[in-house]
Amino acid sequence: MIDVYAWRTTNGLRATIALAESGLPHRVIPIDVGAGAHKAPEYLRVNPASQIPAIVDPDGPGGQPLTLAQSGAIVLYACQKAGRHVPADPADYFRAMQWCMQAASDIAGTSAAMNQVENVAPEKVPSTIELFRKRFLRYFGIAEKQLQGREYLAGPLSFADFMLYPNYALRRDLLPPGDFPALAAWGERMAARAGVQQGMRLYTEKP
């Protein structure tokens, strides 16, 4: 049984979606970052970096326990361990890896920066907020082009889709279907999946 420590952030939801879609036995342990649970001594023993998500797999590689942090690493680990959602075709695999990295760096980084300038920064500067919003829309415009004529980012459903979906789902209000039709159709396909629905429960079933 894999323990998944997560919260209803895009990073946390990537991990819970991937574990749900992998079919691996797991349990989700909520770590309320707003309440400071990620700084509690018992969690710091899991991840000294005081970040979510993290997993503890008692049956890791070679049968040895494995503790792992960083959402991208967790998504890849879950899919590879289960042998699911990892494209067999080398071109599809590296295409999935490209979009995995795109989601983890450009898109997630911009989304995080938007949250900082919109909600955290003591002074809200409209021009800075607009800068990051335009960058966010530009990156999703690239995803829109990639999804035209495809059901998923790399052809078959893959770990790349699990990496991108939470950023789409939590910022959907900025991505109108009329401007992003292929992305919207992809989002509907993703949202209809039982594994995605299970993985999103931390967000959709708010306490």
Coordinates of N, CA, C and O in Angstrom, one line a residue, residues 59-199:
D59 N 7.1 -1.2 -0.8 CA 7.6 -2.2 -1.8 C 8.1 -1.5 -3.0 O 7.6 -1.6 -4.1
G60 N 9.2 -0.8 -2.9 CA 9.8 0.0 -4.0 C 10.7 -0.9 -4.8 O 10.6 -2.1 -4.7
P61 N 11.5 -0.3 -5.6 CA 12.4 -1.1 -6.5 C 13.3 -2.1 -5.7 O 13.8 -1.7 -4.6
G62 N 13.3 -3.3 -6.1 CA 14.1 -4.3 -5.4 C 13.4 -4.8 -4.1 O 14.1 -5.4 -3.3
G63 N 12.2 -4.4 -4.0 CA 11.5 -4.8 -2.7 C 11.8 -3.9 -1.5 O 11.4 -4.2 -0.4
Q64 N 12.6 -2.8 -1.8 CA 13.0 -2.0 -0.7 C 12.1 -0.8 -0.6 O 11.5 -0.3 -1.6
P65 N 11.9 -0.2 0.6 CA 11.0 1.0 0.8 C 11.6 2.1 0.0 O 12.8 2.3 -0.1
L66 N 10.7 2.9 -0.6 CA 11.1 4.1 -1.3 C 10.2 5.3 -0.9 O 9.0 5.2 -0.9
T67 N 10.9 6.4 -0.6 CA 10.2 7.7 -0.3 C 10.6 8.6 -1.5 O 11.8 8.7 -1.8
L68 N 9.6 9.2 -2.0 CA 9.8 10.0 -3.3 C 9.0 11.3 -3.2 O 7.8 11.3 -2.8
A69 N 9.6 12.4 -3.6 CA 8.9 13.7 -3.7 C 8.9 14.2 -5.1 O 9.5 13.5 -6.0
Q70 N 8.3 15.4 -5.3 CA 8.2 16.0 -6.6 C 7.1 15.3 -7.5 O 7.2 14.1 -7.7
S71 N 6.2 16.1 -7.9 CA 5.0 15.5 -8.6 C 5.4 14.8 -9.9 O 4.8 13.7 -10.1
G72 N 6.3 15.4 -10.7 CA 6.7 14.7 -11.9 C 7.3 13.3 -11.7 O 7.0 12.4 -12.4
A73 N 8.2 13.2 -10.7 CA 8.8 12.0 -10.3 C 7.8 11.0 -9.9 O 7.8 9.8 -10.2
I74 N 6.8 11.4 -9.1 CA 5.8 10.5 -8.6 C 4.9 10.0 -9.7 O 4.5 8.8 -9.8
V75 N 4.5 10.9 -10.6 CA 3.6 10.5 -11.7 C 4.3 9.5 -12.6 O 3.8 8.4 -12.9
L76 N 5.6 9.7 -12.9 CA 6.4 8.7 -13.7 C 6.6 7.4 -13.0 O 6.4 6.3 -13.5
Y77 N 6.8 7.5 -11.7 CA 7.0 6.3 -10.9 C 5.8 5.4 -10.9 O 5.8 4.2 -11.1
A78 N 4.6 6.1 -10.6 CA 3.4 5.3 -10.5 C 3.1 4.6 -11.9 O 2.7 3.4 -11.9
C79 N 3.2 5.4 -12.9 CA 2.9 4.8 -14.3 C 3.8 3.7 -14.7 O 3.4 2.7 -15.2
Q80 N 5.1 3.9 -14.4 CA 6.1 2.9 -14.8 C 6.0 1.7 -13.9 O 6.1 0.5 -14.4
K81 N 5.7 1.8 -12.6 CA 5.6 0.7 -11.8 C 4.4 -0.2 -12.2 O 4.4 -1.4 -12.2
A82 N 3.3 0.5 -12.5 CA 2.1 -0.2 -12.9 C 2.1 -0.7 -14.3 O 1.3 -1.6 -14.7
G83 N 3.1 -0.2 -15.1 CA 3.1 -0.5 -16.5 C 1.9 0.0 -17.3 O 1.5 -0.6 -18.3
R84 N 1.4 1.2 -16.9 CA 0.2 1.8 -17.6 C 0.5 3.2 -17.9 O 1.2 3.9 -17.2
H85 N 0.0 3.6 -19.0 CA 0.0 5.0 -19.5 C 1.5 5.5 -19.8 O 1.8 6.7 -19.7
V86 N 2.3 4.5 -20.1 CA 3.6 4.8 -20.6 C 3.7 4.4 -22.1 O 3.6 3.2 -22.4
P87 N 3.7 5.3 -23.1 CA 3.7 4.9 -24.5 C 4.7 3.9 -24.8 O 5.9 4.1 -24.5
A88 N 4.3 2.9 -25.6 CA 5.3 1.9 -26.0 C 6.1 2.4 -27.2 O 7.3 2.0 -27.3
D89 N 5.5 3.2 -28.1 CA 6.2 3.7 -29.2 C 7.2 4.7 -28.7 O 6.9 5.7 -28.0
P90 N 8.5 4.6 -29.1 CA 9.5 5.6 -28.7 C 9.2 7.0 -29.0 O 9.4 7.9 -28.1
A91 N 8.6 7.3 -30.2 CA 8.3 8.7 -30.5 C 7.2 9.2 -29.6 O 7.3 10.4 -29.1
D92 N 6.2 8.4 -29.3 CA 5.1 8.8 -28.4 C 5.6 9.0 -27.0 O 5.2 9.9 -26.3
Y93 N 6.6 8.1 -26.6 CA 7.1 8.2 -25.3 C 7.9 9.6 -25.1 O 7.7 10.3 -24.1
F94 N 8.7 9.9 -26.0 CA 9.5 11.2 -25.9 C 8.6 12.4 -26.1 O 8.8 13.5 -25.5
R95 N 7.5 12.2 -26.9 CA 6.5 13.3 -27.0 C 5.8 13.5 -25.7 O 5.6 14.7 -25.2
A96 N 5.5 12.4 -25.0 CA 4.9 12.5 -23.7 C 5.8 13.1 -22.7 O 5.5 14.0 -21.9
M97 N 7.1 12.8 -22.8 CA 8.1 13.4 -21.9 C 8.2 14.9 -22.1 O 8.4 15.7 -21.2
Q98 N 8.2 15.3 -23.4 CA 8.2 16.7 -23.7 C 7.1 17.5 -23.0 O 7.3 18.5 -22.4
W99 N 5.9 16.9 -23.1 CA 4.7 17.6 -22.5 C 4.7 17.5 -21.0 O 4.2 18.3 -20.3
C100 N 5.3 16.4 -20.5 CA 5.4 16.3 -19.1 C 6.3 17.4 -18.5 O 6.0 18.1 -17.5
M101 N 7.4 17.6 -19.2 CA 8.3 18.7 -18.8 C 7.7 20.1 -19.0 O 7.9 21.0 -18.2
Q102 N 6.9 20.2 -20.1 CA 6.3 21.5 -20.4 C 5.3 21.8 -19.3 O 5.2 23.0 -18.8
A103 N 4.5 20.8 -18.8 CA 3.6 21.0 -17.8 C 4.2 21.3 -16.4 O 3.8 22.2 -15.7
A104 N 5.4 20.6 -16.2 CA 6.0 20.8 -14.9 C 6.8 22.1 -14.8 O 7.0 22.6 -13.7
S105 N 7.3 22.6 -15.9 CA 8.1 23.8 -15.9 C 7.3 25.1 -16.3 O 6.9 25.9 -15.5
D106 N 7.1 25.2 -17.6 CA 6.6 26.4 -18.1 C 5.1 26.7 -17.6 O 4.8 27.8 -17.1
I107 N 4.3 25.7 -17.7 CA 2.9 25.9 -17.4 C 2.7 26.0 -15.9 O 2.1 27.0 -15.3
A108 N 3.3 25.1 -15.1 CA 3.1 25.1 -13.7 C 3.8 26.3 -13.1 O 3.3 26.9 -12.1
G109 N 5.0 26.6 -13.6 CA 5.7 27.8 -13.1 C 4.9 29.1 -13.3 O 4.9 29.9 -12.4
T110 N 4.3 29.2 -14.4 CA 3.6 30.4 -14.7 C 2.3 30.5 -13.8 O 2.0 31.5 -13.3
S111 N 1.7 29.3 -13.7 CA 0.5 29.3 -12.8 C 0.8 29.6 -11.4 O 0.1 30.4 -10.7
A112 N 1.9 29.1 -10.9 CA 2.4 29.5 -9.5 C 2.7 30.9 -9.4 O 2.4 31.6 -8.4
A113 N 3.3 31.5 -10.4 CA 3.6 32.9 -10.4 C 2.4 33.8 -10.4 O 2.3 34.8 -9.7
M114 N 1.4 33.3 -11.2 CA 0.1 34.0 -11.2 C -0.5 34.1 -9.8 O -1.0 35.1 -9.3
N115 N -0.5 32.9 -9.1 CA -1.0 32.9 -7.7 C -0.3 33.8 -6.8 O -0.9 34.5 -6.0
Q116 N 1.1 33.9 -7.0 CA 1.8 34.8 -6.1 C 1.5 36.3 -6.4 O 1.2 37.0 -5.4
V117 N 1.4 36.7 -7.6 CA 1.2 38.1 -7.9 C -0.3 38.5 -7.7 O -0.6 39.7 -7.4
E118 N -1.2 37.5 -7.8 CA -2.6 37.8 -7.6 C -3.0 37.7 -6.2 O -3.9 38.5 -5.7
N119 N -2.5 36.8 -5.4 CA -3.0 36.5 -4.1 C -2.0 36.7 -2.9 O -2.4 37.0 -1.8
V120 N -0.7 36.5 -3.2 CA 0.3 36.5 -2.1 C 1.0 37.8 -2.0 O 1.2 38.3 -0.9
A121 N 1.4 38.4 -3.1 CA 2.2 39.7 -3.1 C 1.4 40.8 -2.3 O 0.2 40.9 -2.5
P122 N 2.1 41.5 -1.4 CA 1.4 42.6 -0.7 C 0.9 43.7 -1.5 O -0.1 44.3 -1.2
E123 N 1.5 43.9 -2.7 CA 1.1 44.9 -3.6 C 0.7 44.3 -4.9 O 1.5 43.6 -5.6
K124 N -0.6 44.4 -5.3 CA -1.1 43.8 -6.6 C -0.8 44.8 -7.7 O -1.4 45.9 -7.8
V125 N 0.1 44.4 -8.6 CA 0.5 45.3 -9.7 C -0.3 44.8 -11.0 O 0.1 43.7 -11.5
P126 N -1.2 45.5 -11.5 CA -2.0 45.0 -12.7 C -1.2 44.6 -13.9 O -1.5 43.6 -14.5
S127 N -0.1 45.4 -14.2 CA 0.7 45.1 -15.3 C 1.4 43.7 -15.1 O 1.6 43.0 -16.1
T128 N 1.8 43.4 -13.9 CA 2.5 42.2 -13.6 C 1.5 41.0 -13.7 O 1.8 39.9 -14.3
I129 N 0.3 41.2 -13.2 CA -0.7 40.2 -13.3 C -1.0 39.9 -14.7 O -1.1 38.7 -15.1
E130 N -1.2 40.9 -15.5 CA -1.5 40.8 -16.9 C -0.4 40.1 -17.7 O -0.6 39.2 -18.6
L131 N 0.9 40.3 -17.3 CA 2.0 39.7 -18.0 C 2.0 38.2 -17.8 O 2.1 37.4 -18.8
F132 N 1.7 37.7 -16.6 CA 1.7 36.3 -16.3 C 0.4 35.6 -16.9 O 0.5 34.5 -17.4
R133 N -0.7 36.3 -16.9 CA -1.9 35.8 -17.6 C -1.7 35.6 -19.1 O -2.1 34.6 -19.6
K134 N -1.0 36.5 -19.7 CA -0.8 36.4 -21.1 C 0.2 35.2 -21.4 O 0.0 34.5 -22.4
R135 N 1.2 35.1 -20.5 CA 2.1 34.0 -20.7 C 1.4 32.6 -20.5 O 1.6 31.7 -21.2
F136 N 0.5 32.6 -19.5 CA -0.2 31.4 -19.2 C -1.1 31.0 -20.5 O -1.1 29.8 -20.9
L137 N -1.8 32.0 -21.0 CA -2.6 31.7 -22.2 C -1.8 31.3 -23.4 O -2.2 30.5 -24.2
R138 N -0.6 31.9 -23.5 CA 0.3 31.5 -24.6 C 0.7 30.0 -24.5 O 0.6 29.3 -25.5
Y139 N 1.0 29.6 -23.3 CA 1.5 28.2 -23.2 C 0.3 27.2 -23.4 O 0.5 26.2 -24.0
F140 N -0.9 27.6 -23.0 CA -2.1 26.8 -23.2 C -2.5 26.8 -24.7 O -3.1 25.9 -25.2
G141 N -2.1 27.9 -25.4 CA -2.4 28.0 -26.8 C -1.5 27.0 -27.5 O -2.0 26.4 -28.5
I142 N -0.3 26.7 -27.0 CA 0.5 25.7 -27.6 C -0.1 24.3 -27.4 O -0.1 23.4 -28.3
A143 N -0.6 24.1 -26.2 CA -1.3 22.8 -25.9 C -2.5 22.6 -26.8 O -2.8 21.5 -27.3
E144 N -3.2 23.7 -27.0 CA -4.4 23.7 -27.9 C -4.0 23.2 -29.3 O -4.6 22.3 -29.9
K145 N -2.9 23.7 -29.9 CA -2.4 23.3 -31.2 C -2.0 21.8 -31.1 O -2.3 21.1 -32.1
Q146 N -1.4 21.4 -30.1 CA -0.9 20.0 -30.0 C -2.1 19.0 -29.9 O -2.0 17.9 -30.5
L147 N -3.2 19.4 -29.3 CA -4.4 18.6 -29.2 C -5.3 18.6 -30.4 O -6.2 17.7 -30.5
Q148 N -5.1 19.5 -31.3 CA -5.9 19.5 -32.5 C -5.6 18.2 -33.4 O -4.5 17.9 -33.7
G149 N -6.6 17.4 -33.5 CA -6.5 16.1 -34.3 C -6.0 15.0 -33.4 O -5.8 13.9 -33.9
R150 N -5.8 15.2 -32.1 CA -5.4 14.2 -31.2 C -6.4 14.1 -30.0 O -6.9 15.1 -29.6
E151 N -6.5 12.9 -29.4 CA -7.3 12.8 -28.2 C -6.5 13.2 -27.0 O -7.1 13.7 -26.0
Y152 N -5.2 12.9 -27.0 CA -4.4 13.1 -25.9 C -3.1 13.7 -26.3 O -2.8 13.7 -27.5
L153 N -2.3 14.2 -25.4 CA -1.1 15.0 -25.8 C -0.1 14.3 -26.6 O 0.5 14.9 -27.5
A154 N 0.1 13.0 -26.3 CA 1.1 12.3 -27.0 C 0.6 11.2 -27.9 O 1.2 10.2 -28.3
G155 N -0.7 11.3 -28.3 CA -1.4 10.3 -29.0 C -2.2 9.4 -28.1 O -3.4 9.7 -27.8
P156 N -1.6 8.4 -27.5 CA -2.3 7.6 -26.5 C -2.3 8.3 -25.1 O -1.5 9.2 -24.9
L157 N -3.3 8.0 -24.3 CA -3.3 8.6 -22.9 C -2.0 8.3 -22.3 O -1.5 7.1 -22.3
S158 N -1.4 9.3 -21.6 CA -0.1 9.0 -21.0 C 0.1 9.9 -19.7 O -0.8 10.7 -19.4
F159 N 1.2 9.7 -19.1 CA 1.6 10.4 -17.9 C 1.6 11.9 -18.2 O 1.4 12.7 -17.2
A160 N 1.8 12.3 -19.4 CA 1.8 13.8 -19.7 C 0.4 14.4 -19.5 O 0.3 15.5 -19.0
D161 N -0.6 13.7 -19.8 CA -2.0 14.2 -19.6 C -2.3 14.4 -18.1 O -2.9 15.3 -17.7
F162 N -1.7 13.5 -17.2 CA -2.0 13.6 -15.8 C -1.2 14.8 -15.2 O -1.6 15.4 -14.3
M163 N 0.0 15.1 -15.9 CA 0.7 16.2 -15.4 C 0.0 17.5 -15.7 O 0.0 18.5 -14.9
L164 N -0.6 17.6 -16.9 CA -1.2 18.9 -17.3 C -2.6 19.1 -16.8 O -3.0 20.3 -16.5
Y165 N -3.4 18.1 -16.6 CA -4.8 18.2 -16.3 C -5.1 19.1 -15.1 O -6.0 20.0 -15.2
P166 N -4.4 19.0 -13.9 CA -4.8 19.8 -12.8 C -4.6 21.3 -13.1 O -5.4 22.2 -12.6
N167 N -3.6 21.7 -13.8 CA -3.4 23.1 -14.2 C -4.5 23.6 -15.0 O -5.0 24.7 -14.9
Y168 N -5.0 22.7 -15.9 CA -6.2 23.1 -16.7 C -7.4 23.2 -15.8 O -8.2 24.2 -15.9
A169 N -7.7 22.2 -15.0 CA -8.9 22.1 -14.2 C -9.1 23.2 -13.3 O -10.1 23.8 -13.1
L170 N -8.0 23.6 -12.6 CA -8.0 24.7 -11.6 C -8.0 26.1 -12.2 O -8.3 27.0 -11.5
R171 N -7.7 26.2 -13.5 CA -7.6 27.5 -14.1 C -8.6 27.6 -15.3 O -8.4 28.4 -16.2
R172 N -9.6 26.7 -15.3 CA -10.5 26.6 -16.5 C -11.2 27.9 -16.8 O -11.6 28.1 -17.9
D173 N -11.4 28.7 -15.8 CA -12.1 30.0 -16.0 C -11.4 30.9 -16.9 O -12.0 31.8 -17.5
L174 N -10.1 30.7 -17.0 CA -9.3 31.6 -17.9 C -9.1 31.0 -19.3 O -8.5 31.6 -20.2
L175 N -9.7 29.8 -19.6 CA -9.5 29.1 -20.8 C -10.9 28.8 -21.5 O -11.4 27.6 -21.5
P176 N -11.6 29.8 -22.0 CA -12.9 29.6 -22.6 C -12.9 28.6 -23.7 O -12.0 28.6 -24.6
P177 N -13.9 27.7 -23.8 CA -13.9 26.7 -24.8 C -14.0 27.2 -26.2 O -13.4 26.6 -27.1
G178 N -14.5 28.4 -26.4 CA -14.6 29.0 -27.7 C -13.2 29.3 -28.3 O -13.0 29.3 -29.5
D179 N -12.3 29.7 -27.4 CA -10.9 30.0 -27.8 C -10.0 28.8 -27.8 O -8.9 28.8 -28.4
F180 N -10.4 27.7 -27.0 CA -9.6 26.5 -26.8 C -10.4 25.3 -27.0 O -10.6 24.5 -26.1
P181 N -11.0 25.1 -28.2 CA -11.9 24.0 -28.4 C -11.3 22.6 -28.2 O -11.9 21.7 -27.6
A182 N -10.1 22.4 -28.8 CA -9.5 21.1 -28.6 C -9.1 20.8 -27.2 O -9.2 19.7 -26.7
L183 N -8.6 21.8 -26.5 CA -8.3 21.7 -25.1 C -9.5 21.4 -24.3 O -9.5 20.5 -23.4
A184 N -10.6 22.1 -24.6 CA -11.9 21.8 -23.8 C -12.4 20.4 -24.0 O -12.8 19.7 -23.1
A185 N -12.3 19.9 -25.3 CA -12.7 18.5 -25.5 C -11.8 17.5 -24.8 O -12.3 16.5 -24.2
W186 N -10.5 17.8 -24.8 CA -9.5 17.0 -24.0 C -9.9 17.0 -22.5 O -9.9 16.0 -21.8
G187 N -10.2 18.2 -22.0 CA -10.6 18.3 -20.6 C -11.8 17.5 -20.3 O -11.9 16.9 -19.2
E188 N -12.8 17.5 -21.2 CA -14.0 16.7 -20.9 C -13.7 15.2 -20.9 O -14.2 14.4 -20.1
R189 N -12.8 14.8 -21.8 CA -12.4 13.3 -21.8 C -11.7 13.0 -20.6 O -11.9 11.9 -20.0
M190 N -10.8 13.8 -20.1 CA -10.1 13.6 -18.9 C -11.0 13.5 -17.7 O -11.0 12.6 -16.8
A191 N -11.9 14.5 -17.6 CA -12.8 14.6 -16.4 C -13.8 13.4 -16.4 O -14.3 13.1 -15.3
A192 N -14.0 12.8 -17.5 CA -15.0 11.7 -17.5 C -14.3 10.4 -17.0 O -15.0 9.4 -16.7
R193 N -13.0 10.3 -16.9 CA -12.3 9.1 -16.4 C -12.5 8.9 -14.9 O -12.3 9.8 -14.1
A194 N -12.8 7.7 -14.6 CA -13.0 7.3 -13.2 C -11.7 7.6 -12.3 O -11.8 8.1 -11.2
G195 N -10.6 7.3 -12.9 CA -9.3 7.5 -12.2 C -9.1 9.0 -11.9 O -8.6 9.4 -10.9
V196 N -9.4 9.8 -12.9 CA -9.2 11.3 -12.8 C -10.2 11.8 -11.7 O -9.8 12.6 -10.8
Q197 N -11.4 11.3 -11.7 CA -12.4 11.7 -10.8 C -12.0 11.3 -9.3 O -12.1 12.1 -8.4
Q198 N -11.4 10.1 -9.2 CA -10.9 9.7 -7.9 C -9.8 10.6 -7.5 O -9.7 11.0 -6.3
G199 N -8.8 10.8 -8.4 CA -7.7 11.6 -8.0 C -8.0 13.0 -7.7 O -7.2 13.7 -7.0

